Amino acid sequence: MLILLAVLAAMFGFLFGTDIGVISGALPFLKKEFVFTAQSEGFMTGAVPFGAIFGAVVALLTVDRFGRRPVLIFSSILFAAGSLAAALAFSVWSLMLARLIIGMAIGVSSLVAPMYLAEIAPARIRGAVVSAFQLMITIGILAAFVVDWAFSYSGSWRFMLGFSLIPACICLAGILRAPESPRWLVLAGKEKDARTVLKTVQPDISTDRVDTIVREIEDSHPSDPSEESWSRFREPRLRGLLIFSVAAFFLQQFSGINVILNYAPQILDKAGLSGIANELIATAGIGAINMLVTILSMAVVDKVGRRPLFIFGFAGAFASLAIIALLFQLDNPHLALLTLIALFAFVFFFAISLGPLPWLYMSELFPLALRGKGMAVASLSNWICNFLVVFLFPALAASLGESMTFGMFALCCAFGLWYAWSFAPETRGVSLEEIDQAIADQRTKSAAA
Ligand code: BGC
């Protein structure tokens, strides 16, 4: 049961990935059918992160009141409706609307699915959850690239965009039969139901253990409501953590990753790699590297530590982006392969560090009472920056050219290198309770001062 639920919640990550990845391969065919301006193209791609901004706010406002399960049911319905609407789109505007709906679904589920997963999983495997969600995003992106490539021979963009309907229906069917999170049930005063869920999810658990878990959940909920209040982010240490999480996502997005994922075939076309099918194979290569290196990152992050890996990622991303900018400047079709290699290198550095680390930091740094709020603000920063970058890219590339645009992404990574060097904390091997305790100690100290 536990495995099934974990797969189900991680499937939301897969959907997140397919919907982000699918557009790059569909775009060349959509352009044959509809007329796009640089602006409408930017908005069509940016509609997903734009919708996700609203989705994250909706999730924040509803998840504690109604429970995790109803919010995830709502998100699955949005996913299914959005995928169907995208497949049946008849104009640029209807496509944008469909992508906006999908974006809302992603915004809701990217906050609530990992929360559900973490709350339903026993503590000993909770750590793997965040990375597993990220891994499923990259598997989804890769699956979308492969589907795009498979349908590129017939040019059927409707099948490309409609593909997500299948995982969306699986998620809907699954979550309709799944139980509510035991943590939410306890906090909503439904302790008896919580016990039944715990017993169903982990059948070999003893009654004593169930009692302990229920007590722990109750204890983790602060008796003093002010502990959970937004005003606590004025405390210097918490403010610092919030700024760091927001900045980590700002830097992740301004590295240009989603420009590369969303516009890969066009970028490669500009770089001189000809033929849509070739471009799509190269794009699938980007997706594969992204996925495989995310697995590598999961294997090394607890050994190497967060801080060195973050610094390493920014250094490598800076170097590869600077090379891409230079190659675009030289504008020589014989150098297309080099551009592709530099793009692969960038994706390597992203996937080992800049991709998973902001998510990991965001789930580790905030004390339990403020985790939901802190995570919501951090993921809002992700979506707003994601939207800005993919929305502005077509216009920037048209006015400044690819070389300058990639040069700007390189500069952001150089800044990231300095920022990570100066501010990135190390949380390897430190338990969440110890981090909580450090913040509580700081609070007592400043209250005493
Ligand atoms: C980022 C996404 C990106 C994905 C690529 C995530 O960490 O937040 O914006 O599309 O990585 O794997």
Coordinates of C-alpha atoms and ligand atoms in Angstrom, one line a residue:
M1 CA 0.0 0.0 0.0
L2 CA 2.8 2.4 1.0
I3 CA 4.6 1.8 -2.2
L4 CA 1.5 2.3 -4.3
L5 CA 0.8 5.6 -2.5
A6 CA 4.4 6.8 -3.0
V7 CA 4.2 5.9 -6.7
L8 CA 0.9 7.7 -6.9
A9 CA 2.2 10.9 -5.3
A10 CA 5.4 10.8 -7.3
M11 CA 3.2 10.5 -10.5
F12 CA 2.3 14.1 -9.9
G13 CA 6.0 14.9 -10.4
F14 CA 5.9 12.9 -13.6
L15 CA 2.9 15.0 -14.8
F16 CA 4.7 18.2 -13.9
G17 CA 7.6 17.0 -16.1
T18 CA 5.6 15.9 -19.1
D19 CA 3.7 19.2 -19.2
I20 CA 6.9 21.2 -18.9
G21 CA 8.8 19.1 -21.5
V22 CA 6.1 18.6 -24.1
I23 CA 6.0 22.1 -25.5
S24 CA 9.5 22.2 -27.0
G25 CA 8.9 19.5 -29.5
A26 CA 5.3 20.6 -30.3
L27 CA 6.3 24.2 -30.9
P28 CA 7.7 23.8 -34.4
F29 CA 4.5 22.0 -35.6
L30 CA 2.2 24.5 -33.8
K31 CA 4.0 27.3 -35.6
K32 CA 3.0 25.7 -38.9
E33 CA -0.6 25.8 -38.0
F34 CA -1.0 29.0 -36.0
V35 CA 0.6 32.4 -36.3
F36 CA 2.8 33.3 -33.3
T37 CA 4.4 36.6 -32.4
A38 CA 7.5 36.6 -30.2
Q39 CA 5.1 37.7 -27.4
S40 CA 2.4 35.1 -27.9
E41 CA 5.0 32.4 -28.2
G42 CA 6.6 33.6 -24.9
F43 CA 3.2 33.7 -23.2
M44 CA 2.2 30.3 -24.6
T45 CA 5.3 28.7 -23.1
G46 CA 5.1 30.9 -20.0
A47 CA 1.4 30.1 -19.4
V48 CA 2.4 27.0 -17.4
P49 CA 4.6 28.8 -14.8
F50 CA 2.1 31.7 -14.8
G51 CA -0.8 29.4 -14.0
A52 CA 1.5 27.7 -11.4
I53 CA 1.8 30.9 -9.5
F54 CA -1.9 30.9 -8.9
G55 CA -2.0 27.2 -8.3
A56 CA 0.6 27.6 -5.5
V57 CA -1.5 30.3 -3.9
V58 CA -4.7 28.2 -4.2
A59 CA -2.8 25.3 -2.6
L60 CA -1.6 27.4 0.3
L61 CA -5.1 28.7 1.0
T62 CA -6.9 25.3 0.8
V63 CA -4.6 22.5 1.8
D64 CA -5.0 22.9 5.6
R65 CA -8.7 23.6 5.5
F66 CA -9.9 20.8 3.1
G67 CA -7.1 18.3 3.5
R68 CA -4.4 17.0 1.1
R69 CA -6.6 14.5 -0.8
P70 CA -9.4 16.8 -2.0
V71 CA -6.8 19.3 -3.2
L72 CA -5.0 16.6 -5.1
I73 CA -8.3 15.4 -6.7
F74 CA -8.9 19.0 -7.8
S75 CA -5.4 19.1 -9.3
S76 CA -5.8 15.8 -11.2
I77 CA -9.1 17.1 -12.7
L78 CA -7.3 20.3 -13.8
F79 CA -4.5 18.2 -15.3
A80 CA -6.9 16.0 -17.2
A81 CA -9.1 19.0 -18.4
G82 CA -6.0 21.0 -19.4
S83 CA -4.4 18.2 -21.4
L84 CA -7.6 17.5 -23.2
A85 CA -8.2 21.2 -24.0
A86 CA -4.6 21.5 -25.3
A87 CA -5.0 18.5 -27.6
L88 CA -8.3 20.0 -29.0
A89 CA -7.0 23.6 -29.2
F90 CA -8.2 25.5 -32.2
S91 CA -6.3 28.8 -31.8
V92 CA -3.3 30.3 -30.0
W93 CA -5.6 31.7 -27.3
S94 CA -7.4 28.4 -26.6
L95 CA -4.0 26.8 -26.3
M96 CA -2.8 29.4 -23.9
L97 CA -5.9 28.9 -21.8
A98 CA -5.3 25.1 -21.8
R99 CA -1.7 25.6 -20.7
L100 CA -2.8 28.1 -18.0
I101 CA -5.1 25.4 -16.5
I102 CA -2.3 22.8 -16.7
G103 CA 0.0 25.3 -14.9
M104 CA -2.5 25.8 -12.1
A105 CA -2.6 22.0 -11.7
I106 CA 1.2 21.9 -11.5
G107 CA 1.3 24.8 -9.0
V108 CA -1.1 23.0 -6.7
S109 CA 0.4 19.5 -7.0
S110 CA 4.0 20.6 -6.7
L111 CA 3.3 21.9 -3.2
V112 CA 0.7 19.3 -2.0
A113 CA 2.0 16.0 -3.5
P114 CA 5.4 16.1 -1.8
M115 CA 3.7 17.2 1.4
Y116 CA 1.3 14.2 1.1
L117 CA 4.1 11.9 0.3
A118 CA 6.2 13.1 3.3
E119 CA 3.3 12.8 5.6
I120 CA 2.3 9.4 4.6
A121 CA 5.8 7.9 4.6
P122 CA 7.6 6.6 7.7
A123 CA 10.3 9.0 8.9
R124 CA 13.2 6.7 8.0
I125 CA 12.5 7.1 4.2
R126 CA 11.2 10.7 4.2
G127 CA 14.5 12.1 3.1
A128 CA 14.5 10.2 -0.2
V129 CA 11.1 11.7 -1.0
V130 CA 12.1 15.1 -2.1
S131 CA 14.7 13.8 -4.5
A132 CA 12.3 11.1 -5.8
F133 CA 9.8 13.9 -6.7
Q134 CA 12.5 15.8 -8.5
L135 CA 13.6 12.5 -10.3
M136 CA 10.0 12.0 -11.4
I137 CA 9.9 15.5 -12.9
T138 CA 13.0 14.7 -15.0
I139 CA 11.5 11.3 -16.0
G140 CA 8.4 13.2 -17.1
I141 CA 10.4 15.7 -19.1
L142 CA 12.3 12.8 -20.8
A143 CA 9.1 10.9 -21.5
A144 CA 7.6 14.1 -23.1
F145 CA 10.7 14.5 -25.3
V146 CA 10.4 10.9 -26.5
V147 CA 6.7 11.2 -27.2
D148 CA 7.4 14.4 -29.1
W149 CA 10.1 12.7 -31.1
A150 CA 7.8 9.7 -31.8
F151 CA 5.0 11.9 -33.2
S152 CA 7.4 14.3 -35.0
Y153 CA 7.4 12.1 -38.1
S154 CA 3.6 12.6 -38.5
G155 CA 3.7 16.1 -37.0
S156 CA 0.7 15.3 -34.8
W157 CA 1.1 17.9 -32.1
R158 CA -2.4 17.1 -30.8
F159 CA -1.1 13.6 -29.7
M160 CA 2.0 15.2 -28.2
L161 CA -0.1 17.6 -26.1
G162 CA -2.8 15.0 -25.3
F163 CA -0.3 12.4 -24.0
S164 CA -0.5 13.8 -20.4
L165 CA -4.2 12.8 -20.3
I166 CA -3.1 9.2 -19.6
P167 CA -1.0 9.9 -16.5
A168 CA -3.6 12.6 -15.4
C169 CA -6.4 9.9 -15.5
I170 CA -4.1 7.5 -13.6
C171 CA -3.5 10.1 -10.9
L172 CA -7.2 10.9 -10.6
A173 CA -8.2 7.2 -10.4
G174 CA -5.5 6.6 -7.8
I175 CA -6.1 9.6 -5.6
L176 CA -9.9 9.0 -5.5
R177 CA -9.1 5.6 -3.8
A178 CA -6.2 6.9 -1.6
P179 CA -6.6 7.7 2.1
E180 CA -6.2 11.2 3.6
S181 CA -2.9 12.1 5.1
P182 CA -2.8 10.8 8.8
R183 CA -1.1 14.0 9.9
W184 CA -3.9 16.2 8.5
L185 CA -6.5 13.9 10.1
V186 CA -4.9 14.2 13.5
L187 CA -4.7 18.0 13.2
A188 CA -8.3 18.1 12.1
G189 CA -9.3 16.2 15.2
K190 CA -10.1 12.9 13.4
E191 CA -7.7 10.8 15.4
K192 CA -9.6 7.6 14.9
D193 CA -9.5 7.9 11.1
A194 CA -5.8 8.7 11.3
R195 CA -5.2 5.5 13.2
T196 CA -7.1 3.5 10.6
V197 CA -5.0 5.1 7.8
L198 CA -1.7 4.4 9.6
K199 CA -2.7 0.7 10.1
T200 CA -3.8 0.4 6.4
V201 CA -0.6 2.1 5.1
Q202 CA 1.8 0.2 7.3
P203 CA 0.0 -3.1 8.2
D204 CA 2.8 -4.5 10.3
I205 CA 2.9 -1.5 12.6
S206 CA 2.2 -2.1 16.4
T207 CA -0.6 -0.3 18.3
D208 CA 2.2 1.3 20.5
R209 CA 3.9 2.7 17.5
V210 CA 0.6 4.1 16.2
D211 CA 0.1 5.8 19.6
T212 CA 3.6 7.3 19.4
I213 CA 3.1 8.6 15.8
V214 CA -0.2 10.2 16.8
R215 CA 1.4 11.8 19.8
E216 CA 4.4 13.1 17.8
I217 CA 2.0 14.7 15.3
E218 CA 0.1 16.4 18.1
D219 CA 3.4 17.6 19.7
S220 CA 4.7 18.9 16.4
H221 CA 1.8 21.2 16.2
P222 CA 2.6 24.3 18.2
S223 CA 0.2 25.1 21.0
D224 CA 1.0 28.8 20.7
P225 CA -0.5 30.0 17.3
S226 CA 2.1 32.8 17.2
E227 CA 4.8 30.2 16.5
E228 CA 3.1 29.7 13.1
S229 CA 2.6 33.3 12.3
W230 CA 4.1 35.1 9.2
S231 CA 5.6 37.7 11.5
R232 CA 8.1 35.2 12.6
F233 CA 9.9 35.7 9.3
R234 CA 11.0 39.0 10.8
E235 CA 13.4 37.1 13.1
P236 CA 16.9 37.6 11.6
R237 CA 17.7 33.9 11.2
L238 CA 14.4 33.0 9.7
R239 CA 14.5 36.0 7.4
G240 CA 17.9 34.9 6.2
L241 CA 16.7 31.4 5.5
L242 CA 13.7 32.8 3.5
I243 CA 15.9 35.1 1.5
F244 CA 18.3 32.3 0.8
S245 CA 15.5 29.9 -0.4
V246 CA 14.0 32.6 -2.6
A247 CA 17.5 33.5 -4.0
A248 CA 18.3 29.8 -4.7
F249 CA 15.3 29.5 -6.9
F250 CA 15.9 32.8 -8.5
L251 CA 19.4 31.6 -9.5
Q252 CA 18.1 28.2 -10.5
Q253 CA 15.7 29.8 -12.9
F254 CA 17.9 32.5 -14.2
S255 CA 20.5 29.9 -15.2
G256 CA 18.2 29.5 -18.2
I257 CA 17.4 25.8 -17.7
N258 CA 13.8 26.1 -18.8
V259 CA 14.7 28.1 -21.8
I260 CA 16.9 25.2 -22.8
L261 CA 14.2 22.6 -22.0
N262 CA 11.4 24.6 -23.6
Y263 CA 13.1 25.9 -26.7
A264 CA 15.8 23.2 -27.2
P265 CA 15.0 22.3 -30.8
Q266 CA 14.9 26.0 -31.9
I267 CA 18.1 26.8 -30.1
L268 CA 19.8 23.8 -31.8
D269 CA 18.3 24.9 -35.1
K270 CA 19.8 28.4 -34.7
A271 CA 23.1 26.7 -33.7
G272 CA 23.1 24.9 -37.1
L273 CA 21.8 21.4 -36.2
S274 CA 19.4 20.8 -39.0
G275 CA 16.2 18.7 -39.3
I276 CA 13.4 18.6 -36.8
A277 CA 13.9 14.8 -36.0
N278 CA 17.7 15.4 -35.3
E279 CA 16.8 18.3 -33.1
L280 CA 14.3 16.2 -31.2
I281 CA 16.8 13.4 -30.8
A282 CA 19.3 15.9 -29.4
T283 CA 16.6 17.3 -27.1
A284 CA 15.8 13.7 -25.9
G285 CA 19.5 13.5 -25.1
I286 CA 19.2 16.6 -22.9
G287 CA 16.2 15.0 -21.1
A288 CA 18.2 11.7 -20.6
I289 CA 21.2 13.5 -19.2
N290 CA 18.9 15.5 -16.9
M291 CA 17.3 12.4 -15.6
L292 CA 20.5 10.2 -15.2
V293 CA 22.5 13.0 -13.5
T294 CA 19.6 13.6 -11.1
I295 CA 20.1 10.0 -10.0
L296 CA 23.8 10.6 -9.6
S297 CA 23.1 13.7 -7.6
M298 CA 20.8 11.7 -5.2
A299 CA 23.7 9.3 -4.7
V300 CA 26.3 11.9 -3.9
V301 CA 24.5 14.7 -2.1
D302 CA 24.7 13.1 1.3
K303 CA 28.4 12.2 0.8
V304 CA 29.7 15.4 -0.7
G305 CA 27.4 17.8 1.1
R306 CA 25.0 20.5 -0.2
R307 CA 27.4 23.5 -0.1
P308 CA 30.3 22.1 -2.2
L309 CA 27.9 20.6 -4.7
F310 CA 26.0 24.0 -5.1
I311 CA 29.3 25.8 -5.6
F312 CA 30.5 23.2 -8.1
G313 CA 27.2 23.4 -10.0
F314 CA 27.4 27.2 -10.5
A315 CA 31.0 27.1 -11.6
G316 CA 30.3 24.4 -14.2
A317 CA 27.1 26.1 -15.4
F318 CA 28.8 29.4 -15.7
A319 CA 31.6 27.9 -17.9
S320 CA 29.3 26.0 -20.2
L321 CA 26.9 28.9 -20.7
A322 CA 29.9 31.2 -21.4
I323 CA 31.0 28.7 -24.1
I324 CA 27.5 28.6 -25.6
A325 CA 27.4 32.4 -25.7
L326 CA 30.8 32.4 -27.4
L327 CA 29.8 29.8 -30.0
F328 CA 26.6 31.7 -30.9
Q329 CA 28.8 34.8 -31.3
L330 CA 31.1 32.9 -33.8
D331 CA 27.9 31.8 -35.7
N332 CA 29.6 29.0 -37.6
P333 CA 27.3 26.0 -38.6
H334 CA 30.4 23.7 -38.3
L335 CA 30.4 24.4 -34.6
A336 CA 26.8 23.0 -34.1
L337 CA 28.1 19.8 -32.4
L338 CA 30.2 21.8 -30.0
T339 CA 27.2 23.9 -29.0
L340 CA 25.3 20.6 -28.4
I341 CA 28.1 19.3 -26.2
A342 CA 28.2 22.6 -24.2
L343 CA 24.4 22.3 -23.8
F344 CA 24.8 18.8 -22.5
A345 CA 27.5 20.0 -20.1
F346 CA 25.2 22.7 -18.8
V347 CA 22.4 20.2 -18.2
F348 CA 24.9 18.0 -16.3
F349 CA 25.9 20.8 -14.0
F350 CA 22.3 21.8 -13.5
A351 CA 21.0 18.3 -12.8
I352 CA 23.8 17.5 -10.3
S353 CA 23.3 20.7 -8.3
L354 CA 21.2 23.7 -9.3
G355 CA 18.1 21.4 -10.1
P356 CA 17.7 19.4 -6.9
L357 CA 19.4 21.5 -4.3
P358 CA 17.0 24.5 -4.0
W359 CA 14.1 21.9 -3.4
L360 CA 16.2 20.1 -0.9
Y361 CA 17.2 23.2 1.0
M362 CA 13.6 24.5 1.0
S363 CA 12.4 21.3 2.6
E364 CA 15.2 21.1 5.2
L365 CA 15.8 24.7 6.3
F366 CA 12.4 25.9 7.8
P367 CA 11.2 24.8 11.2
L368 CA 8.2 22.5 11.2
A369 CA 5.7 25.2 12.3
L370 CA 6.7 27.4 9.4
R371 CA 7.6 24.8 6.8
G372 CA 4.4 25.1 4.8
K373 CA 4.6 28.9 4.6
G374 CA 8.4 28.9 3.9
M375 CA 8.0 26.3 1.2
A376 CA 5.1 28.1 -0.4
V377 CA 7.1 31.4 -0.7
A378 CA 10.1 29.6 -2.0
S379 CA 8.1 27.7 -4.7
L380 CA 6.3 31.0 -5.6
S381 CA 9.8 32.4 -6.3
N382 CA 10.5 29.4 -8.5
W383 CA 7.3 29.9 -10.5
I384 CA 7.6 33.7 -10.9
C385 CA 11.2 33.5 -12.0
N386 CA 10.4 30.5 -14.3
F387 CA 7.6 32.6 -15.9
L388 CA 9.8 35.7 -16.4
V389 CA 12.6 33.7 -18.0
V390 CA 10.6 31.7 -20.5
F391 CA 8.2 34.6 -21.3
L392 CA 11.1 37.0 -22.0
F393 CA 13.3 34.6 -23.9
P394 CA 11.8 34.8 -27.4
A395 CA 11.7 38.6 -27.2
L396 CA 15.2 38.8 -25.7
A397 CA 16.6 36.4 -28.3
A398 CA 14.9 38.4 -31.1
S399 CA 16.2 41.8 -29.9
L400 CA 19.6 41.0 -28.3
G401 CA 20.4 37.7 -30.1
E402 CA 21.2 34.3 -28.7
S403 CA 24.8 35.1 -27.8
M404 CA 23.9 38.0 -25.5
T405 CA 21.0 36.1 -24.0
F406 CA 23.1 33.1 -23.0
G407 CA 25.8 35.6 -21.9
M408 CA 23.3 37.0 -19.4
F409 CA 22.5 33.5 -18.1
A410 CA 26.2 32.9 -17.7
L411 CA 26.5 36.2 -15.7
C412 CA 23.7 35.0 -13.4
C413 CA 25.6 31.8 -12.8
A414 CA 28.7 33.8 -12.0
F415 CA 26.7 35.7 -9.5
G416 CA 25.3 32.4 -8.2
L417 CA 28.8 31.1 -7.7
W418 CA 29.7 34.1 -5.5
Y419 CA 26.3 33.8 -3.7
A420 CA 26.7 30.1 -3.0
W421 CA 30.2 30.6 -1.8
S422 CA 29.2 33.4 0.6
F423 CA 25.8 32.2 1.9
A424 CA 25.1 28.5 1.1
P425 CA 24.6 26.6 4.4
E426 CA 25.6 23.0 5.0
T427 CA 22.7 20.8 6.2
R428 CA 24.3 17.4 5.5
G429 CA 23.9 15.0 8.3
V430 CA 22.0 17.5 10.5
S431 CA 18.6 16.3 11.5
L432 CA 15.6 18.5 10.9
E433 CA 15.0 18.6 14.6
E434 CA 18.6 19.9 15.1
I435 CA 17.9 22.7 12.6
D436 CA 14.7 23.5 14.4
Q437 CA 16.5 23.5 17.7
A438 CA 19.2 25.9 16.3
I439 CA 16.5 28.3 15.3
A440 CA 14.7 28.0 18.6
D441 CA 18.0 28.7 20.5
Q442 CA 18.6 31.8 18.4
R443 CA 15.1 32.9 19.3
T444 CA 15.6 32.5 23.0
K445 CA 19.0 34.3 22.8
S446 CA 17.5 37.3 21.0
A447 CA 14.5 37.4 23.4
A448 CA 16.9 37.4 26.3
A449 CA 19.1 40.2 24.7
Ligands
BGC1 C1 13.2 23.2 -11.8 C2 12.3 23.2 -13.0 C3 13.0 22.5 -14.1 C4 13.4 21.1 -13.7 C5 14.3 20.5 -14.7 C6 13.5 21.8 -11.4 O1 14.4 21.8 -10.3 O2 12.5 23.8 -10.7 O3 12.0 24.6 -13.3 O4 12.2 22.5 -15.2 O5 14.2 21.2 -12.5 O6 14.7 19.2 -14.4

